[in-house]
Amino acid sequence: MDISVIVPLYNEEESLPELFAWIDRVMTAHKFSYEVIFVNDGSTDRSWDVIESLQQKSGNVKGIKFRRNYGKSPALFCGFERAQGNVVITMDADLQDSPDEIPDLYKMITVDGFDLVSGYKQKRYDPLSKTIPTKLFNATARRVSGIHNLHDFNCGLKAYRKDVIKNIEVYGEMHRYIPYLAKNAGFTKIGEKVVHHQARKYGKTKFGLDRFVNGYLDLISLWFLSRFGLKPMHIFGLTGTLMFMLGFLAVILVGGTKLYHLVNGLPYRLVTDNPWFYIALTTMILGSQFFLAGFLGELISRNSQERNKYLIEKEI
Ligand code: UDP
Ligand code: MG
């Protein structure tokens, strides 16, 4: 099979028939063999009925219905697990992404050799309250992930080589950072294509402004995981040691001064009157705690399935 199109959806009943007809038109015109996997993420409207009726009319339609609303990432992950096409395309169900882009995206993967191609909604039809934070979001994501050529990490329209989606795990709300996940898994040929964007025709957006807060937190987690996920001691051990050393120096300072004063018969004060005493106390305790966190992290990562995971590209 050439192409799997994965469409995660939550309450998009009005858009689905139009979307599928459009995808089908494009696929037929280019003679692609394809499947469309609709992942119904716990919709409370008639979306599932629409998917069922589409499935009865066309052999290219597959549908999955979640028991409740889990989020876009689990929906994508579920679609990825089932996808059979050599090239996998994800697109939103709300008709904001255009199926006309599919043939070019397909070509970029199969001919130009990209692992992943992300859409770039250069001209967006979204409210300003969304487009401005989005610019900031993308700039940060570029810096942190080191993927400098992407302008639109969270674009719903993306194309992947099959290998990529079978080897990354999208979870939580990590759909915003799939290119970063792919890069961390070793798929570094990541490209971008300017795509047409349309205003939402039916229904309303499913994400509020909290997407930006959660997005930043997730980015920090991903950065941490990719740097220290398998070697937590390298970060906690280092900070712990530095702190402990600072505390130790303070102890020597406090003890040394006291001894010096005692030996030379100078007037002396209680060590607890010395501010360095408290600095020594806190930093030594914090330092040990950091170390302990490092050991615990190592114990946890030792039990992780991923502790020795690598992807082999070629072997001779
Ligand atoms: N979506 C989903 N589960 C959710 C929220 C959204 O499957 O919990 C789908 C939604 O139906 C749409 C896509 O994810 O197909 C993108 O959502 P939306 O268009 O609301 O996001 P925006 O375009 O505003 O970023
Ligand atoms: Mg949308």
XYZ file of C-alpha atoms and ligand atoms in Angstrom:
342
model
C 0.000 0.000 0.000
C 1.320 3.470 -0.910
C -0.271 5.778 1.627
C -1.998 5.644 5.001
C -3.833 8.809 5.961
C -4.454 9.081 9.693
C -7.151 11.465 10.839
C -7.630 11.984 14.585
C -10.965 13.578 15.293
C -13.101 14.798 18.113
C -16.601 16.035 17.287
C -16.113 16.782 13.609
C -19.244 15.213 12.120
C -19.887 17.945 9.547
C -16.391 17.864 8.071
C -15.885 14.134 7.626
C -17.834 13.383 4.412
C -16.277 16.359 2.633
C -12.804 15.458 3.863
C -13.034 11.868 2.755
C -14.478 12.737 -0.659
C -11.595 15.159 -1.178
C -8.910 12.652 -0.114
C -10.478 10.011 -2.341
C -10.508 12.394 -5.294
C -6.813 13.181 -4.910
C -5.804 9.558 -4.404
C -7.761 8.334 -7.416
C -6.384 11.080 -9.640
C -2.827 10.021 -8.749
C -3.559 6.282 -8.725
C -2.346 5.747 -5.174
C -3.375 2.681 -3.223
C -4.363 4.009 0.167
C -6.251 3.691 3.411
C -7.791 6.400 5.566
C -7.786 5.590 9.267
C -10.273 7.713 11.183
C -9.543 7.656 14.887
C -12.628 8.848 16.703
C -11.330 10.196 19.974
C -14.479 9.828 22.062
C -16.681 12.196 20.044
C -20.024 12.961 21.584
C -21.664 13.951 18.302
C -22.561 11.738 15.358
C -18.996 11.430 14.041
C -18.895 7.662 14.518
C -22.104 7.120 12.535
C -20.611 9.157 9.721
C -17.432 7.037 9.783
C -19.503 3.844 9.705
C -21.445 4.994 6.694
C -18.257 6.067 4.889
C -16.747 2.673 5.667
C -19.737 0.905 4.135
C -19.352 2.884 0.944
C -15.605 2.603 0.518
C -13.136 -0.187 1.152
C -10.415 2.354 1.812
C -11.913 3.576 5.070
C -10.957 2.204 8.457
C -12.316 3.459 11.738
C -11.321 3.211 15.368
C -13.566 4.434 18.151
C -12.121 5.276 21.548
C -14.296 4.729 24.579
C -13.703 8.273 25.742
C -11.747 11.368 24.802
C -8.059 10.611 25.360
C -6.448 13.378 23.317
C -4.844 13.851 19.948
C -1.570 12.079 20.793
C -3.111 8.743 21.816
C -5.333 8.960 18.724
C -2.299 9.431 16.483
C -0.400 6.669 18.244
C -3.253 4.242 17.731
C -3.391 5.135 14.032
C 0.402 4.748 13.733
C 0.224 1.253 15.174
C -2.242 0.191 12.504
C -0.885 2.065 9.499
C 0.212 -0.151 6.596
C 1.186 2.365 3.925
C 4.807 3.022 3.004
C 4.174 6.710 3.545
C 2.015 7.838 6.419
C 0.201 11.170 6.303
C -1.485 12.723 9.315
C -4.064 15.447 8.900
C -6.645 17.197 11.019
C -10.282 16.395 10.416
C -11.504 19.978 10.363
C -10.689 20.698 6.683
C -8.014 23.209 7.696
C -5.409 20.991 6.014
C -5.730 20.390 2.295
C -5.533 16.857 0.853
C -4.198 18.420 -2.351
C -0.795 18.528 -0.646
C -0.599 14.742 -0.381
C 1.050 13.964 -3.766
C 3.885 16.453 -3.171
C 4.426 15.232 0.379
C 4.514 11.665 -0.917
C 7.149 12.633 -3.439
C 9.308 14.344 -0.837
C 9.420 11.138 1.208
C 9.830 8.610 -1.595
C 11.947 10.556 -4.099
C 13.775 13.230 -2.106
C 14.450 10.833 0.733
C 13.056 12.748 3.702
C 12.198 10.814 6.858
C 9.619 13.348 7.907
C 8.075 16.355 6.190
C 6.140 18.839 8.253
C 3.596 21.227 6.811
C 4.150 24.944 7.293
C 1.030 27.104 7.425
C 2.860 30.200 6.264
C -0.368 32.086 5.750
C -2.652 31.145 8.608
C -6.346 31.667 8.988
C -6.494 31.546 12.758
C -7.207 34.272 15.316
C -4.276 36.502 16.385
C -4.483 35.160 19.931
C -3.222 31.920 18.451
C -0.797 32.997 15.762
C 1.382 35.253 17.936
C 2.047 32.775 20.779
C 2.579 30.171 18.079
C 5.545 32.144 16.692
C 7.146 32.226 20.136
C 6.369 28.569 20.678
C 8.055 27.568 17.446
C 11.117 29.712 18.079
C 11.611 28.021 21.454
C 11.000 24.577 20.026
C 13.603 25.239 17.311
C 16.210 26.295 19.868
C 15.610 23.437 22.272
C 15.231 20.662 19.724
C 18.012 21.820 17.437
C 15.781 21.346 14.385
C 16.418 24.769 12.959
C 14.583 24.461 9.666
C 11.058 23.951 11.016
C 8.660 26.861 11.376
C 5.554 25.003 12.412
C 6.142 22.053 14.740
C 2.493 21.524 15.566
C 1.115 21.500 12.018
C -1.446 18.700 11.792
C -0.422 17.902 8.234
C 2.748 15.828 8.170
C 4.194 12.987 6.153
C 6.424 10.203 7.444
C 8.386 7.281 6.193
C 6.734 4.205 7.692
C 9.870 3.380 9.706
C 9.605 6.645 11.603
C 6.124 6.228 12.993
C 6.707 2.598 13.915
C 9.678 3.636 16.038
C 8.465 6.634 17.982
C 5.953 6.744 20.774
C 3.640 9.746 20.859
C 1.993 10.056 24.253
C 0.408 12.639 26.523
C 0.346 15.806 24.435
C 3.603 15.138 22.639
C 1.978 15.388 19.194
C 3.326 18.951 19.221
C 6.864 17.653 19.148
C 6.792 14.676 16.820
C 9.749 16.056 14.793
C 11.771 16.221 18.017
C 10.775 12.664 18.921
C 11.793 11.548 15.439
C 15.120 13.341 15.689
C 15.846 11.729 19.053
C 15.101 8.341 17.506
C 17.734 9.027 14.849
C 15.594 10.193 11.927
C 17.372 13.382 11.093
C 16.334 14.119 7.531
C 13.475 16.398 8.448
C 11.973 18.734 5.870
C 9.263 21.274 5.537
C 6.686 22.143 2.917
C 4.614 25.297 2.781
C 0.989 24.201 2.790
C -2.341 25.891 2.240
C -4.366 26.567 5.310
C -8.037 27.360 5.585
C -10.184 28.795 8.314
C -12.156 26.223 10.250
C -15.370 25.620 8.316
C -17.428 23.736 10.904
C -17.259 23.237 14.646
C -14.694 24.928 16.860
C -11.115 24.446 17.994
C -10.498 21.797 20.638
C -7.480 23.414 22.233
C -7.436 26.548 24.397
C -4.575 28.837 25.370
C -3.400 26.333 27.984
C -1.822 24.558 25.034
C 1.089 26.969 25.268
C 1.717 26.418 28.972
C 1.524 22.653 28.620
C 3.530 22.862 25.436
C 6.461 24.544 27.178
C 6.397 22.094 30.066
C 6.380 19.177 27.641
C 9.281 20.687 25.751
C 11.335 20.902 28.936
C 10.490 17.284 29.771
C 11.487 16.133 26.304
C 14.748 18.035 26.472
C 15.508 16.500 29.852
C 14.599 13.008 28.673
C 16.683 13.237 25.551
C 19.715 14.559 27.447
C 19.572 12.605 30.695
C 16.734 10.093 30.367
C 19.111 7.153 30.362
C 21.801 8.640 32.588
C 20.086 10.706 35.267
C 23.138 10.493 37.524
C 25.054 12.685 35.093
C 22.894 15.675 35.937
C 21.881 14.985 39.531
C 25.304 13.695 40.506
C 27.006 16.781 39.131
C 24.708 19.307 40.816
C 24.773 17.231 44.003
C 28.563 17.160 44.081
C 28.902 20.873 43.413
C 26.453 21.718 46.176
C 28.032 19.332 48.618
C 31.450 20.759 47.907
C 30.195 24.275 48.544
C 28.787 23.091 51.859
C 31.999 21.304 52.738
C 34.069 24.422 52.089
C 31.680 26.376 54.302
C 32.136 23.803 57.087
C 35.900 24.144 56.890
C 35.534 27.909 56.967
C 33.259 27.837 60.003
C 35.272 25.183 61.895
C 38.606 26.723 60.933
C 37.693 30.181 62.150
C 36.416 28.821 65.423
C 39.546 26.718 65.994
C 41.823 29.611 65.121
C 40.070 31.863 67.600
C 40.124 29.188 70.321
C 43.818 28.370 69.880
C 44.895 31.991 69.853
C 42.730 32.881 72.781
C 40.721 35.383 70.745
C 37.104 36.138 71.606
C 34.864 33.661 69.796
C 31.196 33.214 69.046
C 28.896 30.206 68.599
C 29.106 28.530 65.173
C 25.351 28.994 64.838
C 25.919 32.745 64.882
C 27.911 32.433 61.680
C 25.795 32.711 58.456
C 28.109 30.244 56.715
C 26.921 27.606 59.139
C 23.441 27.749 57.615
C 24.762 27.796 54.085
C 26.799 24.689 54.870
C 23.776 22.990 56.389
C 21.415 23.600 53.472
C 23.818 22.927 50.648
C 25.090 19.694 52.189
C 21.577 18.417 52.723
C 20.459 19.508 49.244
C 23.590 18.019 47.713
C 22.908 14.633 49.303
C 19.306 14.849 48.140
C 20.392 15.495 44.575
C 22.696 12.530 44.749
C 19.906 10.382 46.067
C 17.638 11.561 43.238
C 20.399 10.530 40.832
C 20.626 7.046 42.310
C 16.868 6.642 42.265
C 16.808 7.836 38.659
C 19.427 5.247 37.763
C 17.428 2.508 39.465
C 14.338 3.524 37.509
C 16.087 3.819 34.175
C 17.778 0.453 34.750
C 14.316 -1.065 34.780
C 13.236 0.782 31.663
C 12.567 -1.151 28.490
C 14.395 1.538 26.592
C 17.666 1.281 28.482
C 19.322 -0.520 25.602
C 17.215 0.452 22.661
C 18.840 1.342 19.395
C 17.622 1.475 15.845
C 19.848 -0.127 13.258
C 19.819 1.515 9.865
C 22.003 -0.955 7.973
C 24.069 -4.025 8.729
C 26.495 -5.897 6.498
N -8.573 16.298 18.232
C -8.626 15.016 18.763
N -8.737 14.862 20.118
C -8.785 15.928 20.977
C -8.700 17.225 20.430
C -8.586 17.373 19.055
O -8.576 14.031 18.025
O -8.888 15.725 22.184
C -8.458 16.485 16.768
C -9.472 17.453 16.187
O -10.705 16.837 15.970
C -8.791 17.879 14.913
C -7.308 17.885 15.310
O -7.209 17.082 16.482
O -8.985 16.928 13.878
C -6.799 19.287 15.567
O -7.656 19.962 16.470
P -8.115 21.466 16.275
O -8.466 21.712 14.849
O -9.160 21.762 17.291
O -6.772 22.233 16.645
P -6.276 23.620 16.022
O -6.437 23.563 14.531
O -7.115 24.657 16.666
O -4.833 23.682 16.438
Mg -7.865 22.951 13.367
